[in-house]
Short mmCIF file of C-alpha atoms in Angstrom, two decimals:
data_model
loop_
_atom_site.label_atom_id
_atom_site.label_comp_id
_atom_site.label_asym_id
_atom_site.label_seq_id
_atom_site.Cartn_x
_atom_site.Cartn_y
_atom_site.Cartn_z
CA MET A 247 105.92 97.36 99.68
CA ASN A 248 107.49 93.99 99.21
CA GLU A 249 109.99 95.49 96.77
CA LEU A 250 111.34 97.84 99.42
CA LYS A 251 111.74 95.27 102.17
CA PHE A 252 115.52 95.32 101.99
CA LEU A 253 115.55 99.09 102.54
CA GLU A 254 113.19 99.05 105.50
CA PRO A 255 115.76 98.92 108.34
CA LEU A 256 117.65 101.86 106.82
CA ILE A 257 114.43 103.81 106.25
CA ALA A 258 113.48 103.18 109.89
CA SER A 259 116.81 104.64 111.04
CA PHE A 260 116.44 107.74 108.89
CA GLU A 261 112.92 108.22 110.24
CA LYS A 262 114.43 108.81 113.69
CA LEU A 263 115.81 112.13 112.45
CA PRO A 264 113.74 115.24 113.22
CA GLY A 265 111.12 116.10 110.60
CA VAL A 266 111.89 113.04 108.49
CA GLY A 267 108.85 110.99 107.46
CA GLN A 268 108.65 107.86 105.37
CA LYS A 269 108.93 109.62 102.02
CA THR A 270 112.06 111.57 102.91
CA ALA A 271 113.60 108.56 104.65
CA THR A 272 113.03 106.50 101.50
CA ARG A 273 114.68 109.19 99.40
CA TYR A 274 117.68 109.18 101.76
CA ALA A 275 117.88 105.38 101.63
CA PHE A 276 117.93 105.45 97.82
CA GLN A 277 120.70 108.02 97.93
CA VAL A 278 122.70 105.63 100.10
CA VAL A 279 122.29 102.66 97.78
CA GLU A 280 122.40 104.50 94.45
CA LYS A 281 124.69 107.48 94.83
CA LEU A 282 126.98 107.32 97.85
CA SER A 283 130.24 105.42 97.55
CA GLU A 284 131.31 102.60 99.86
CA GLU A 285 133.82 105.04 101.38
CA ASP A 286 131.13 107.66 102.01
CA ILE A 287 129.04 105.07 103.82
CA ALA A 288 131.93 103.70 105.86
CA GLU A 289 132.79 107.26 106.92
CA PHE A 290 129.13 108.02 107.70
CA ALA A 291 128.82 104.96 109.95
CA LYS A 292 132.15 105.72 111.62
CA VAL A 293 131.41 109.35 112.47
CA LEU A 294 127.92 108.46 113.71
CA ILE A 295 129.40 106.14 116.32
CA GLU A 296 132.46 108.26 117.10
CA THR A 297 130.50 111.46 117.55
CA LYS A 298 128.06 109.74 119.87
CA GLU A 299 130.91 108.14 121.86
CA ASN A 300 132.96 111.28 122.22
CA ILE A 301 130.18 113.64 123.17
CA LYS A 302 130.12 114.93 126.74
CA HIS A 303 128.31 117.64 128.64
CA CYS A 304 130.54 120.42 129.98
CA SER A 305 130.84 119.88 133.73
CA VAL A 306 130.37 123.61 134.31
CA CYS A 307 127.70 124.86 131.87
CA ASN A 308 126.25 121.55 130.58
CA MET A 309 126.69 122.39 126.91
CA LEU A 310 127.73 119.65 124.48
CA THR A 311 131.47 119.30 124.08
CA THR A 312 134.14 116.67 123.64
CA SER A 313 136.20 117.68 126.67
CA GLU A 314 135.53 117.76 130.40
CA VAL A 315 135.08 121.55 130.32
CA CYS A 316 133.91 123.28 127.12
CA ASP A 317 135.94 125.82 125.15
CA ILE A 318 133.83 128.71 126.37
CA CYS A 319 134.02 127.93 130.10
CA ASP A 320 137.71 127.17 129.63
CA ASN A 321 138.43 130.46 127.86
CA GLU A 322 140.37 132.90 130.07
CA LYS A 323 139.14 135.85 128.02
CA ARG A 324 135.43 135.32 128.64
CA GLU A 325 133.79 137.52 131.27
CA LYS A 326 133.20 135.23 134.25
CA ASP A 327 130.73 137.55 135.96
CA LYS A 328 127.93 137.01 133.39
CA ILE A 329 125.88 133.85 132.87
CA LEU A 330 123.44 133.59 129.97
CA VAL A 331 120.84 130.86 130.53
CA VAL A 332 119.53 128.94 127.50
CA LYS A 333 117.49 125.85 126.77
CA ASP A 334 120.06 123.88 124.78
CA THR A 335 123.42 123.87 123.02
CA LYS A 336 121.88 124.99 119.72
CA ASP A 337 120.91 128.25 121.42
CA VAL A 338 124.53 128.78 122.46
CA ILE A 339 125.68 128.27 118.87
CA SER A 340 123.14 130.83 117.60
CA LEU A 341 124.10 133.40 120.22
CA GLU A 342 127.83 132.88 119.62
CA LYS A 343 127.31 133.70 115.95
CA THR A 344 126.28 137.23 116.91
CA ARG A 345 129.77 137.81 118.46
CA GLN A 346 128.01 140.22 120.79
CA TYR A 347 128.29 138.35 124.06
CA ASN A 348 131.51 137.51 125.83
CA GLY A 349 130.29 136.02 129.09
CA LEU A 350 129.55 132.43 130.11
CA TYR A 351 126.52 130.24 129.42
CA HIS A 352 124.35 127.80 131.28
CA VAL A 353 122.46 125.12 129.36
CA LEU A 354 119.27 123.94 131.08
CA GLY A 355 118.71 120.94 128.82
CA GLY A 356 115.02 121.79 128.39
CA LEU A 357 112.29 124.02 129.78
CA ILE A 358 109.83 123.56 132.63
CA SER A 359 106.67 122.04 131.15
CA PRO A 360 104.11 120.61 133.60
CA ILE A 361 102.06 119.23 130.69
CA ASP A 362 105.00 117.06 129.64
CA GLY A 363 105.82 116.23 133.25
CA ILE A 364 109.07 118.23 133.17
CA GLY A 365 109.71 120.02 136.45
CA PRO A 366 112.72 122.01 137.71
CA ASP A 367 114.37 118.84 139.04
CA ASP A 368 114.47 117.33 135.54
CA LEU A 369 116.55 120.24 134.30
CA ASN A 370 120.07 121.38 135.02
CA ILE A 371 118.88 124.06 137.47
CA LYS A 372 120.57 122.94 140.69
CA ASP A 373 123.98 123.55 139.10
CA LEU A 374 122.87 127.02 138.04
CA GLU A 375 121.86 127.85 141.61
CA VAL A 376 125.28 126.74 142.85
CA ARG A 377 127.05 128.79 140.17
CA CYS A 378 124.99 131.88 141.01
CA LYS A 379 125.82 131.66 144.71
CA ASP A 380 129.39 132.55 143.75
CA LEU A 381 129.46 136.26 144.53
CA SER A 382 131.73 137.01 141.59
CA VAL A 383 128.73 136.40 139.34
CA LYS A 384 127.09 139.79 138.81
CA GLU A 385 124.55 139.22 136.05
CA VAL A 386 122.28 136.41 134.89
CA ILE A 387 120.59 136.83 131.52
CA LEU A 388 117.58 134.61 130.90
CA ALA A 389 117.23 133.73 127.22
CA THR A 390 114.38 131.24 127.23
CA SER A 391 111.84 131.44 124.43
CA LEU A 392 108.60 133.43 124.34
CA THR A 393 106.43 130.36 124.93
CA PRO A 394 104.45 129.19 127.97
CA GLN A 395 107.35 126.87 128.83
CA GLY A 396 109.97 129.56 128.33
CA GLU A 397 107.98 132.07 130.39
CA THR A 398 107.40 129.60 133.23
CA THR A 399 111.07 128.69 133.31
CA ALA A 400 112.17 132.33 133.34
CA LEU A 401 109.74 133.21 136.16
CA TYR A 402 110.91 130.22 138.18
CA LEU A 403 114.59 131.04 137.71
CA GLU A 404 114.02 134.71 138.56
CA LYS A 405 112.43 133.65 141.83
CA ILE A 406 115.04 131.16 142.98
CA LEU A 407 118.12 133.08 141.82
CA LYS A 408 117.12 136.43 143.33
CA ARG A 409 119.75 138.05 145.53
CA ASP A 410 120.46 141.73 146.17
CA ASP A 411 123.70 142.11 144.26
CA LEU A 412 122.76 139.93 141.29
CA GLU A 413 121.27 141.55 138.23
CA ILE A 414 118.73 139.30 136.52
CA SER A 415 117.61 140.27 133.01
CA ARG A 416 115.75 138.75 130.10
CA ILE A 417 116.68 139.17 126.46
CA GLY A 418 114.41 141.41 124.37
CA TYR A 419 111.38 140.06 122.54
CA GLY A 420 109.44 141.67 119.72
CA ILE A 421 109.20 141.96 115.96
CA PRO A 422 112.13 140.13 114.32
CA ALA A 423 114.37 141.77 111.74
CA GLY A 424 112.57 141.78 108.38
CA GLY A 425 109.35 140.73 110.11
CA ASP A 426 106.09 142.31 109.05
CA ILE A 427 103.86 143.79 111.75
CA GLU A 428 100.92 142.60 109.69
CA TYR A 429 101.95 138.98 110.09
CA ALA A 430 103.25 139.07 113.66
CA ASP A 431 101.19 137.09 116.18
CA GLU A 432 99.41 138.77 119.06
CA LEU A 433 101.85 137.72 121.78
CA THR A 434 104.83 139.03 119.85
CA LEU A 435 103.07 142.34 119.22
CA ARG A 436 102.10 142.64 122.85
CA LYS A 437 105.72 142.03 123.88
CA ALA A 438 106.95 144.46 121.26
CA LEU A 439 104.65 147.16 122.66
CA SER A 440 105.41 146.52 126.30
CA SER A 441 109.15 146.51 125.70
CA ARG A 442 109.16 149.72 123.64
CA ILE A 443 112.14 152.01 124.15
CA LYS A 444 111.91 155.80 124.42
CA LEU A 445 113.86 157.53 121.66
CA MET B 1420 131.78 127.87 114.33
CA ASN B 1421 134.51 126.73 116.65
CA GLU B 1422 131.91 125.36 119.07
CA LEU B 1423 130.58 122.99 116.45
CA LYS B 1424 133.93 121.58 115.36
CA PHE B 1425 133.29 118.19 116.92
CA LEU B 1426 130.04 117.84 114.98
CA GLU B 1427 131.54 118.80 111.62
CA PRO B 1428 132.36 115.31 110.30
CA LEU B 1429 128.84 114.13 111.09
CA ILE B 1430 127.29 117.25 109.56
CA ALA B 1431 129.38 116.67 106.42
CA SER B 1432 128.02 113.13 106.13
CA PHE B 1433 124.41 114.24 106.53
CA GLU B 1434 124.97 116.92 103.87
CA LYS B 1435 125.53 114.12 101.33
CA LEU B 1436 121.81 113.26 101.55
CA PRO B 1437 119.56 114.79 98.87
CA GLY B 1438 118.17 118.21 99.71
CA VAL B 1439 120.04 118.44 102.99
CA GLY B 1440 121.96 121.67 103.53
CA GLN B 1441 124.07 122.79 106.46
CA LYS B 1442 121.13 123.84 108.64
CA THR B 1443 119.25 120.56 108.30
CA ALA B 1444 122.45 118.52 108.65
CA THR B 1445 123.22 120.37 111.89
CA ARG B 1446 119.72 119.64 113.19
CA TYR B 1447 120.20 115.96 112.37
CA ALA B 1448 123.60 115.90 114.09
CA PHE B 1449 122.10 117.40 117.24
CA GLN B 1450 119.40 114.75 117.17
CA VAL B 1451 122.13 112.12 117.09
CA VAL B 1452 124.03 113.51 120.07
CA GLU B 1453 121.08 114.69 122.14
CA LYS B 1454 118.17 112.37 121.49
CA LEU B 1455 119.13 109.06 119.90
CA SER B 1456 120.30 106.24 122.16
CA GLU B 1457 123.61 104.43 121.77
CA GLU B 1458 121.60 101.46 120.48
CA ASP B 1459 119.82 103.59 117.87
CA ILE B 1460 123.17 104.85 116.62
CA ALA B 1461 124.78 101.42 116.55
CA GLU B 1462 121.80 100.11 114.58
CA PHE B 1463 121.91 103.12 112.23
CA ALA B 1464 125.61 102.58 111.48
CA LYS B 1465 125.09 98.84 111.03
CA VAL B 1466 122.18 99.09 108.58
CA LEU B 1467 123.96 101.80 106.59
CA ILE B 1468 126.87 99.45 105.93
CA GLU B 1469 124.80 96.29 105.57
CA THR B 1470 122.31 97.80 103.15
CA LYS B 1471 125.10 99.15 100.99
CA GLU B 1472 126.95 95.82 101.07
CA ASN B 1473 123.92 93.69 100.26
CA ILE B 1474 122.52 95.79 97.47
CA LYS B 1475 122.75 94.41 93.94
CA HIS B 1476 121.23 95.22 90.58
CA CYS B 1477 118.92 92.55 89.18
CA SER B 1478 120.83 90.81 86.39
CA VAL B 1479 117.71 90.89 84.21
CA CYS B 1480 115.96 94.23 84.72
CA ASN B 1481 118.67 96.19 86.59
CA MET B 1482 116.44 97.24 89.49
CA LEU B 1483 117.87 97.34 93.02
CA THR B 1484 117.54 94.08 94.90
CA THR B 1485 119.41 91.89 97.34
CA SER B 1486 119.40 88.77 95.19
CA GLU B 1487 120.87 87.92 91.79
CA VAL B 1488 117.44 88.21 90.14
CA CYS B 1489 114.77 90.50 91.64
CA ASP B 1490 111.42 89.30 93.04
CA ILE B 1491 109.53 90.65 90.04
CA CYS B 1492 111.67 89.01 87.32
CA ASP B 1493 111.71 85.85 89.42
CA ASN B 1494 107.91 85.76 89.82
CA GLU B 1495 106.29 83.02 87.69
CA LYS B 1496 102.96 84.84 87.74
CA ARG B 1497 104.17 88.04 86.04
CA GLU B 1498 103.41 88.42 82.33
CA LYS B 1499 106.72 87.85 80.58
CA ASP B 1500 105.59 89.37 77.28
CA LYS B 1501 105.45 92.96 78.57
CA ILE B 1502 108.39 95.17 79.54
CA LEU B 1503 107.81 98.56 81.14
CA VAL B 1504 110.85 100.83 80.82
CA VAL B 1505 111.61 103.32 83.62
CA LYS B 1506 114.41 105.59 84.72
CA ASP B 1507 115.11 104.10 88.14
CA THR B 1508 114.01 101.70 90.87
CA LYS B 1509 111.93 104.39 92.59
CA ASP B 1510 109.72 104.48 89.49
CA VAL B 1511 109.17 100.72 89.76
CA ILE B 1512 108.10 101.12 93.38
CA SER B 1513 105.58 103.84 92.44
CA LEU B 1514 104.14 101.83 89.57
CA GLU B 1515 103.89 98.67 91.69
CA LYS B 1516 101.79 100.58 94.21
CA THR B 1517 99.06 100.97 91.57
CA ARG B 1518 98.68 97.14 91.36
CA GLN B 1519 97.61 97.74 87.79
CA TYR B 1520 100.56 96.27 85.94
CA ASN B 1521 101.59 92.66 86.02
CA GLY B 1522 104.39 92.53 83.46
CA LEU B 1523 108.14 92.95 83.80
CA TYR B 1524 110.27 96.09 84.13
CA HIS B 1525 113.50 97.43 82.76
CA VAL B 1526 115.44 100.04 84.74
CA LEU B 1527 117.60 102.32 82.58
CA GLY B 1528 119.54 103.85 85.45
CA GLY B 1529 119.07 107.37 84.09
CA LEU B 1530 117.91 109.26 81.01
CA ILE B 1531 119.74 110.39 77.89
CA SER B 1532 120.96 113.92 78.54
CA PRO B 1533 123.52 115.37 76.11
CA ILE B 1534 123.92 118.48 78.32
CA ASP B 1535 125.14 116.29 81.18
CA GLY B 1536 127.20 114.13 78.83
CA ILE B 1537 124.92 111.11 79.31
CA GLY B 1538 124.49 109.14 76.10
CA PRO B 1539 122.77 105.79 75.36
CA ASP B 1540 125.97 103.88 76.18
CA ASP B 1541 125.98 105.25 79.73
CA LEU B 1542 122.58 103.70 80.38
CA ASN B 1543 121.35 100.13 80.64
CA ILE B 1544 120.02 100.17 77.07
CA LYS B 1545 122.08 97.37 75.46
CA ASP B 1546 120.45 94.84 77.83
CA LEU B 1547 117.02 96.16 76.88
CA GLU B 1548 117.79 95.63 73.19
CA VAL B 1549 118.82 92.05 73.91
CA ARG B 1550 115.69 91.42 75.96
CA CYS B 1551 113.45 92.84 73.23
CA LYS B 1552 115.00 90.62 70.56
CA ASP B 1553 113.36 87.70 72.32
CA LEU B 1554 110.26 87.17 70.17
CA SER B 1555 108.15 86.22 73.19
CA VAL B 1556 108.23 89.89 74.19
CA LYS B 1557 105.14 91.46 72.63
CA GLU B 1558 104.91 94.92 74.19
CA VAL B 1559 107.30 97.56 75.45
CA ILE B 1560 105.82 100.43 77.46
CA LEU B 1561 108.01 103.52 77.76
CA ALA B 1562 107.41 105.35 81.03
CA THR B 1563 110.05 108.05 80.96
CA SER B 1564 109.11 111.47 82.25
CA LEU B 1565 107.66 114.39 80.30
CA THR B 1566 110.97 116.29 80.23
CA PRO B 1567 113.46 116.95 77.42
CA GLN B 1568 115.56 114.04 78.76
CA GLY B 1569 112.57 111.73 79.07
CA GLU B 1570 111.35 112.64 75.58
CA THR B 1571 114.77 112.15 74.00
CA THR B 1572 115.17 108.77 75.69
CA ALA B 1573 111.71 107.61 74.59
CA LEU B 1574 112.33 108.69 70.99
CA TYR B 1575 115.69 106.94 70.94
CA LEU B 1576 114.28 103.73 72.39
CA GLU B 1577 111.35 103.76 69.99
CA LYS B 1578 113.80 103.97 67.09
CA ILE B 1579 116.17 101.20 68.14
CA LEU B 1580 113.57 98.77 69.47
CA LYS B 1581 111.24 98.94 66.47
CA ARG B 1582 110.30 95.60 64.96
CA ASP B 1583 107.07 94.55 63.23
CA ASP B 1584 105.56 92.31 65.86
CA LEU B 1585 106.53 94.45 68.89
CA GLU B 1586 104.03 96.97 70.20
CA ILE B 1587 105.77 100.05 71.60
CA SER B 1588 103.64 102.43 73.67
CA ARG B 1589 104.14 105.36 76.01
CA ILE B 1590 102.22 105.91 79.23
CA GLY B 1591 99.65 108.70 79.21
CA TYR B 1592 100.55 112.28 80.12
CA GLY B 1593 98.17 115.05 81.10
CA ILE B 1594 96.50 116.76 84.02
CA PRO B 1595 97.18 114.80 87.21
CA ALA B 1596 94.40 113.68 89.55
CA GLY B 1597 93.27 116.64 91.63
CA GLY B 1598 95.30 118.97 89.41
CA ASP B 1599 93.82 122.30 88.43
CA ILE B 1600 93.79 123.20 84.75
CA GLU B 1601 94.38 126.78 85.82
CA TYR B 1602 97.75 125.86 87.34
CA ALA B 1603 98.92 123.25 84.83
CA ASP B 1604 101.96 124.24 82.76
CA GLU B 1605 101.76 124.65 79.00
CA LEU B 1606 103.49 121.40 78.09
CA THR B 1607 101.18 119.35 80.30
CA LEU B 1608 98.14 121.07 78.82
CA ARG B 1609 99.39 120.51 75.29
CA LYS B 1610 99.93 116.81 76.06
CA ALA B 1611 96.53 116.59 77.72
CA LEU B 1612 94.90 118.01 74.58
CA SER B 1613 96.80 115.89 72.10
CA SER B 1614 96.12 112.70 74.05
CA ARG B 1615 92.39 113.36 74.42
CA ILE B 1616 90.12 110.33 74.23
CA LYS B 1617 86.82 110.27 72.39
CA LEU B 1618 83.92 109.49 74.71
#
């Protein structure tokens, strides 16, 4: 579209966001030129750059943070003998919302996926091994997803982290709250059956 | 979420985009910090500001453009005796895609909507009146939507633009291509019936 040429660079930038195709990107671009104020845009551009500049990975657990060590690792009140292993920072945020866990985390930065050429060395696994060698760590909870990649990663971690006085567990999998058995996929149902609890 | 504090300004900016709530904005913010390169972000911030700075409204038809007069109004080959009236620039883009119209446009910048306190004076209607007083203009096509606001605007424009040698028409309304009669709403069906064409 010749008439949209002047919006193309902005549309291209919006298209880099997850799940945003040309139509949505165009809608966003029109919002920018038609509705948002100059101040809104200046602020938008500023926080984009600032956020990117200030972001760091916690030197202990690898989660996203703005300081050398994240608030969780730095918190005296967290239980230092538990490490919950997740794929990325978003998982930490979701788990923190439950307010049910008071230990530490370890962010892998991805999952083992031979198809995509991602092996253990591409992930933040070495640091986890070092952390787990500290004998004060008593429990590692693996919270990778119920996918081939998540399963492979969990199996691999279980194998390399194994030591006699370290408890290794995986979070529960099964029918989600509000989920219908009718619509659950086979793998979820199988997991739900095999992880049944005696009442 | 305390852990997300450093992402909050960026999330707030993304939430200003149409249809973007907190969840989507958070996903976008994570994309920025985890996936996009420094160059991507610098470019994003730059085009946001540049696009906003360079945008103008065409002094003739009011559509968005980067020059004083838009490419369409400035095009010698367009038929200057036809003016197609639309709500906004997005409508022009959609109509241009059909390659079926070769006249000029007029962008109202909204529709009359008493509920929202938008009257004729809040829209770009005065300029349309002036344009239509030019006797070389032979046809005005109203392409406002089939909504109470679109109907009110079309009726109002029909009334004020009326003159003997000016043809005023409205685009056709009815069942869309691929649309099922079964699922069409009552108003669309009524319009489809009343605008039936003898074969």
